[in-house]
Structures are given as C-alpha cells and as structure tokens.
Short mmCIF file of C-alpha atoms and ligand atoms in Angstrom, two decimals:
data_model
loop_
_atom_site.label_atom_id
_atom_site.label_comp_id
_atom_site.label_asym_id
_atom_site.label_seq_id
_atom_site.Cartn_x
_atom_site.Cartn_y
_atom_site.Cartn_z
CA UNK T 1 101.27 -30.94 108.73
CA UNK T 2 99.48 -29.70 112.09
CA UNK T 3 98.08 -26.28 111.90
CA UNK T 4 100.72 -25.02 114.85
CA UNK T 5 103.80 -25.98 113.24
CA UNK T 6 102.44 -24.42 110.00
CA UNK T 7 102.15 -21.40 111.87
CA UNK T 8 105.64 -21.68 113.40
CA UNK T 9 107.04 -22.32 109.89
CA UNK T 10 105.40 -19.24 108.70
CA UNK T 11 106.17 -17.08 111.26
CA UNK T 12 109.85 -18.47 111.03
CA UNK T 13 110.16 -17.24 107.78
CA UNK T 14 108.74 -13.88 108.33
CA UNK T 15 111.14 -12.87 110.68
CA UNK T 16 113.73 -14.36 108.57
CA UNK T 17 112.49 -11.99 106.08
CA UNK T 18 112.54 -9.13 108.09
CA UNK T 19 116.46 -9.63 109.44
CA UNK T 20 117.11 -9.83 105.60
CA UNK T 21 115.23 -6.26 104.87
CA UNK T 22 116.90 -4.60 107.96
CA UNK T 23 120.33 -5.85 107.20
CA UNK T 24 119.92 -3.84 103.74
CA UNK T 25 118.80 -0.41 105.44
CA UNK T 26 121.03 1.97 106.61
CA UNK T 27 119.55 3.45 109.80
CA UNK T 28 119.06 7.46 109.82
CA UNK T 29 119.57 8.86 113.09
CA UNK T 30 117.00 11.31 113.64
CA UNK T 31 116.39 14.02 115.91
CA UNK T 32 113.33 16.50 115.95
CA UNK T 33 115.55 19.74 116.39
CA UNK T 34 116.53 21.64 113.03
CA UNK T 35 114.68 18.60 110.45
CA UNK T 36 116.49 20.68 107.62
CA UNK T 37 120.23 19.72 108.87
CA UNK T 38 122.01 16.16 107.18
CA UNK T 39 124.91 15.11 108.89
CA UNK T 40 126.58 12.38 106.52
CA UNK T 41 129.65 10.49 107.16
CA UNK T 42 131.86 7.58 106.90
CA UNK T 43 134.21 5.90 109.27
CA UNK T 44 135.94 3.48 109.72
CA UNK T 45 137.45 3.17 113.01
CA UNK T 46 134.63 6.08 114.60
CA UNK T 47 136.38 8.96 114.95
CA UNK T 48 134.61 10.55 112.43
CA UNK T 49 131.43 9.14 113.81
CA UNK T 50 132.17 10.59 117.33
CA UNK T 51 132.39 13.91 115.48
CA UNK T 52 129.39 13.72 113.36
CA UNK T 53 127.55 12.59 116.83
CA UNK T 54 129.14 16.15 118.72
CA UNK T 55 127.74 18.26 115.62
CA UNK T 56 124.25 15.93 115.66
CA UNK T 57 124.27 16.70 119.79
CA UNK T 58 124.68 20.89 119.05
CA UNK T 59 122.34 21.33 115.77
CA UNK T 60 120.03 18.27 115.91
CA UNK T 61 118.98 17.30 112.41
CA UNK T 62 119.39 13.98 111.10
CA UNK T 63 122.11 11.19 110.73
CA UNK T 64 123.71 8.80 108.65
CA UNK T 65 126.47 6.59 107.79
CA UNK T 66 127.62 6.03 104.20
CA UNK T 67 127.75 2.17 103.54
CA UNK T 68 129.06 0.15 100.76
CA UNK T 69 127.72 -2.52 98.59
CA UNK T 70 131.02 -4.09 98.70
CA UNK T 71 132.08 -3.35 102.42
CA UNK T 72 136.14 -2.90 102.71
CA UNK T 73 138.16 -5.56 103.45
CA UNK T 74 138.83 -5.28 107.38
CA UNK T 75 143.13 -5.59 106.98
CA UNK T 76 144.34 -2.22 107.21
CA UNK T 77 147.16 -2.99 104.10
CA UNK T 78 144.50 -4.40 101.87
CA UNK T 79 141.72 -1.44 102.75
CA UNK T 80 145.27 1.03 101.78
CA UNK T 81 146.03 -0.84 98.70
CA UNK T 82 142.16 -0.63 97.47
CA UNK T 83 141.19 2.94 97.96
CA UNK T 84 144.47 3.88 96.33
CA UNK T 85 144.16 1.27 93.33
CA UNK T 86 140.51 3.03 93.87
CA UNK T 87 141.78 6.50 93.60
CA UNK T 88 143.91 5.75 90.46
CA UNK T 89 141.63 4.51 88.10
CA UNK T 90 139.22 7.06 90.11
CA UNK T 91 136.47 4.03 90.71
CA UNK T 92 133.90 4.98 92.58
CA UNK T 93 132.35 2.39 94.89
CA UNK T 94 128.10 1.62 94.95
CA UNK T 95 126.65 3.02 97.98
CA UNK T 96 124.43 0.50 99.89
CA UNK T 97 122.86 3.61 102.09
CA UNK T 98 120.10 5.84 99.93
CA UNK T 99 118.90 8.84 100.87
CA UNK T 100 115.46 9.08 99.66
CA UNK T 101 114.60 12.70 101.24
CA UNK T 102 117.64 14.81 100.12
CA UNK T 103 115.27 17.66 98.83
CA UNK T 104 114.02 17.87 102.73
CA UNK T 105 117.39 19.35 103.64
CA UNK T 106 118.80 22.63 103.36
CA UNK T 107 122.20 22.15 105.38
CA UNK T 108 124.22 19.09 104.65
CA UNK T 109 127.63 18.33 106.89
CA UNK T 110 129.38 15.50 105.14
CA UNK T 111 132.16 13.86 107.34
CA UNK T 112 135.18 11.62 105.94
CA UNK T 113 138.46 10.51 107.25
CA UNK T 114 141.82 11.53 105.40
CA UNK T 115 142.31 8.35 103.18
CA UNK T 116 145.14 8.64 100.96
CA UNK T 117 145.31 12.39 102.08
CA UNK T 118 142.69 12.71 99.61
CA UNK T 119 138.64 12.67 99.95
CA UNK T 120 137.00 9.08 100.47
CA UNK T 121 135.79 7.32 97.25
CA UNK T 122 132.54 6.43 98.74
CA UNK T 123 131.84 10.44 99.41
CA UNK T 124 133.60 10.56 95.86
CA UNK T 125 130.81 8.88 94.46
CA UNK T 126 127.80 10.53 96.96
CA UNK T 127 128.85 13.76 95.10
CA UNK T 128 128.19 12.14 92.00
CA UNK T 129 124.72 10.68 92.83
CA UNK T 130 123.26 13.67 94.65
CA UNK T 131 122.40 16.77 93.59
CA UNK T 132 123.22 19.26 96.52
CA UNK T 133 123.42 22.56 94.32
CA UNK T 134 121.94 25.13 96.43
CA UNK T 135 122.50 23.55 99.78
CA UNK T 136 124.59 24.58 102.62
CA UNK T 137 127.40 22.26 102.48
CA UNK T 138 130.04 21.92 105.23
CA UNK T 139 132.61 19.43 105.32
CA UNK T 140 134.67 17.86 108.63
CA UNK T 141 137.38 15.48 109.17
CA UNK T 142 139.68 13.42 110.92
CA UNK T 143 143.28 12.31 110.22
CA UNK T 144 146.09 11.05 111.39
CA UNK T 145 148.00 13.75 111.97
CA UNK T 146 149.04 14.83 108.19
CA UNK T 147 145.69 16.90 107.56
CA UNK T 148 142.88 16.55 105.53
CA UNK T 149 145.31 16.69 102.01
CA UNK T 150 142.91 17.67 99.41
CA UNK T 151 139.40 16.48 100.59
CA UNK T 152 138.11 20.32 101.36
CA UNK T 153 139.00 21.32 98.14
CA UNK T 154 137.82 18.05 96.31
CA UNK T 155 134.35 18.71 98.08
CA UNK T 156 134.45 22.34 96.44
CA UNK T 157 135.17 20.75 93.20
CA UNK T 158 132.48 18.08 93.10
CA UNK T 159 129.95 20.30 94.85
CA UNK T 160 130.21 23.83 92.41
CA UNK T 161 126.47 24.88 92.77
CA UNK T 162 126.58 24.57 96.59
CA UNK T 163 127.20 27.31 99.45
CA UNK T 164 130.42 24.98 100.72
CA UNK T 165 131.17 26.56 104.26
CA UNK T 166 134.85 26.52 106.23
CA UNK T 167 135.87 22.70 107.22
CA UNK T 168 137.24 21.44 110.43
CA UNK T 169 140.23 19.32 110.58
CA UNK T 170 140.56 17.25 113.70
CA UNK T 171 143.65 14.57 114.33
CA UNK T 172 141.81 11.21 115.04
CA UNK T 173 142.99 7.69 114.88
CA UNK T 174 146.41 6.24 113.75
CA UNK T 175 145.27 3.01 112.52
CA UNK T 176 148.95 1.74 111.15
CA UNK T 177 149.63 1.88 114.98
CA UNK T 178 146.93 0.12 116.12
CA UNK T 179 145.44 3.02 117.76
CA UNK T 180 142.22 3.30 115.87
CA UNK T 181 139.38 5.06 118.31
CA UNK T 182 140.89 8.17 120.08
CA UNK T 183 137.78 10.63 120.38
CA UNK T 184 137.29 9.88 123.49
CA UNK T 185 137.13 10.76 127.10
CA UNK T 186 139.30 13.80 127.89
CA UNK T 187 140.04 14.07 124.52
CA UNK T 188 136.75 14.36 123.44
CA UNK T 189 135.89 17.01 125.73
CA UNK T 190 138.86 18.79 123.97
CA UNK T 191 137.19 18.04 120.29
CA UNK T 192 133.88 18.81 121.64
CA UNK T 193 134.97 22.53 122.54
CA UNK T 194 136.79 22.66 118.94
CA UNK T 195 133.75 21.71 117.12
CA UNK T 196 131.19 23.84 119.37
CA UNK T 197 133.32 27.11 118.41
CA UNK T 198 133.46 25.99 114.43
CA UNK T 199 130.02 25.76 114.99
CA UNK T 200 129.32 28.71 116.39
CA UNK T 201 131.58 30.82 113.58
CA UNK T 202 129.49 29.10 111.51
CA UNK T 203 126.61 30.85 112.63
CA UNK T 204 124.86 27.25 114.88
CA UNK T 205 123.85 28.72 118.73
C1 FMN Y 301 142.89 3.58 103.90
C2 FMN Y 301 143.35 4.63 104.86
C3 FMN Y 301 144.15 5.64 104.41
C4 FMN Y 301 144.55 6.66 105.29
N1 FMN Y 301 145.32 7.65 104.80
C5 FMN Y 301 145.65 8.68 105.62
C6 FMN Y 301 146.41 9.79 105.12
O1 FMN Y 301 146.75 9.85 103.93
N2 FMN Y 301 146.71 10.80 105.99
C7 FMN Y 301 146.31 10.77 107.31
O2 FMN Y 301 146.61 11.72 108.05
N3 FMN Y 301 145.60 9.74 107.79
C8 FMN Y 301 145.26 8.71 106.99
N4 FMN Y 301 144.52 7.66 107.48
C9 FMN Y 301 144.12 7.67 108.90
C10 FMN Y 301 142.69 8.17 109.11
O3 FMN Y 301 142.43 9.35 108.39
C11 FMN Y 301 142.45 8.47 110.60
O4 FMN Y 301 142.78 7.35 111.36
C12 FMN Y 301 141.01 8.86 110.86
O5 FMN Y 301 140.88 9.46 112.13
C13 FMN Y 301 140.10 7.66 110.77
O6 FMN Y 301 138.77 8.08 110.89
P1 FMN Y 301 137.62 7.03 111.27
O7 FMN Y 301 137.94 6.55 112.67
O8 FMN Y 301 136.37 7.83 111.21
O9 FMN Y 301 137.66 5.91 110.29
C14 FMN Y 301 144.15 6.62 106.64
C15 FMN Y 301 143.34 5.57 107.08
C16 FMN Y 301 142.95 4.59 106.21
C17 FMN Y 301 142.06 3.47 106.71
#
C-alpha cells in the first residue's frame, strides 16, 4: 500500500474513533462563577433545560443533562406507557451521563419535568447512585399545568441526609397537544423573573 493512503487510512480511523468516544460523553456545561454549584436536569422537550440555563445564567456553576443508556422512544404514547410500566415495577433506567466530580460540589439543583405527576425514573435512579448527603439540594420543575404531583417530596425521600431547599414549579410544555417548547420569548422573560426571585429567597444575589 503507498505510505499516503496508509496515512489516510489511519487517520480515518482515528477520527472515527474519536466521534465514537464523544458520542458516549455527556457534555458538562461549565462556567467559572460559583465551581461549587451542579445544576442537573432532564428534558425532554427543553423546558426544563431553558430553566436549568436561567438558574446556570444567575449562579454560574456547572451543567448537565441526565442521559440514558436506553434513550426513550421518541412517540409521546410509547415514552407514557414506559415510564409508567417504569414507575410500577419502580425500574430504574442506567444513566449514560457520569458525574465523576460530585464531591467538588456543595449545591446541587436537580431539574425534571412532571412525568406521570410523579419524579422522573432517570432522577429516580441518580438518587440511588449518588451520594448527596450533606449537600444543598434544590429541586425545579416544569409541567403541564397539573403541578409537580409528588416529585418535591420524592426528592426529600430519596435524598434524607441532604439540606433539600423550597422547589419551583413552573407550567412548561403540553406535549399531548403538540405544543412541546414554550419557555420562550415573552414568556421566558416572565419565567426568568419567577426564577430570579426563587433565587434570591433562596439566598443567590
Ligand atoms: C411521559 C410524560 C408524562 C407526563 N406526565 C405529566 C403529568 O403527569 N402532569 C403534567 O402536568 N405534565 C406531564 N407531562 C408534561 C411535562 O411535564 C411538561 O410538558 C414539561 O414541561 C416537559 O418538560 P421538558 O420540556 O423539559 O421535557 C408529561 C410529559 C411526558 C413526556
């Protein structure tokens, strides 16, 4: 083979490679304000997200999304069925995302839709794998317009040892009626003044 299109071949495959490594990362948001702070979260349709990125934009700290192994399927009906077959049997789905540098933190905010008007199982099963006894824990949320049901008080429950400050509840998306991303443009501005007052209650200038 000539020596170039060895090279090519190689190189090729390196950046293959790399993809392939990236693909399995979850990408922490950082910022260099407040280094103690976690904001964790899932979503689904970004509400949530466009939360967690308000509180990230006041107290800094770092950022990151809570992925799955096993991703959800993308129907709405089928993603209902599972996380309530889920909730049932109370299976707890793997967590693709790690978080390597929990001890760094002192302040966790851990962000979830209402699914089920229960908690997640994906933050379900971050509860289990991390030990946050200790830690400042503060929960927020988005619904569609029933509340968060019992996801504050489940995030008491699994978290016992932890300081577990006053939630927010903020109505997001209605994803059954096809409107799925609603924090956003004048409405935002409305959430963003909600969530800088929680914030500042909670002690955050
Ligand atoms: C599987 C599933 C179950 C849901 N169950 C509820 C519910 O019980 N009560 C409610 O108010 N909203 C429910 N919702 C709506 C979401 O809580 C709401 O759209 C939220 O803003 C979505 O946040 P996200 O955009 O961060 O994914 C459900 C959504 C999904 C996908």
């Amino acid at each position: 083979m000539k020596k170039w299109r060895f090279f090519l071949l190689i190189s090729l495959w390196v950046s293959l490679l790399g993809c392939t490594q990236q693909s399995n990362l979850t990408m922490t948001e950082t910022t260099t304000k407040n280094p103690s702070i976690l904001i964790v979260y899932v979503s689904r349709t970004q509400n949530t997200k466009a939360v967690a990125d308000m509180i990230q934009q006041s107290v800094g700290g770092d950022k990151i999304a809570l992925e799955l192994v096993v991703p959800y399927p993308k129907d709405y009906e089928r993603m209902v069925d599972q996380v309530h077959r889920e909730n049932e049997t109370q299976a707890l789905p793997a967590l693709k995302t790690k978080i390597e540098n929990m001890d760094q933190y002192d302040t966790v905010f851990v962000g979830f839709p209402t699914w089920d008007m229960q908690l997640p199982p994906p933050l379900k099963r971050f509860f289990h794998q991390y030990d946050l006894a200790g830690k400042k824990v503060i929960p927020f949320n988005t619904h569609a317009g029933y509340g968060v049901g019992s996801g504050f008080d489940t995030v008491k429950s699994l978290c016992k040892d932890c300081d577990v400050r006053r939630g927010i509840s903020i109505e997001g998306g209605k994803e059954k009626q096809g409107r799925l991303l609603v924090i956003q443009k004048d409405y935002a501005k409305q959430v963003r003044n909600d969530v800088n007052q929680w914030l500042q209650r909670l002690g955050f200038d």
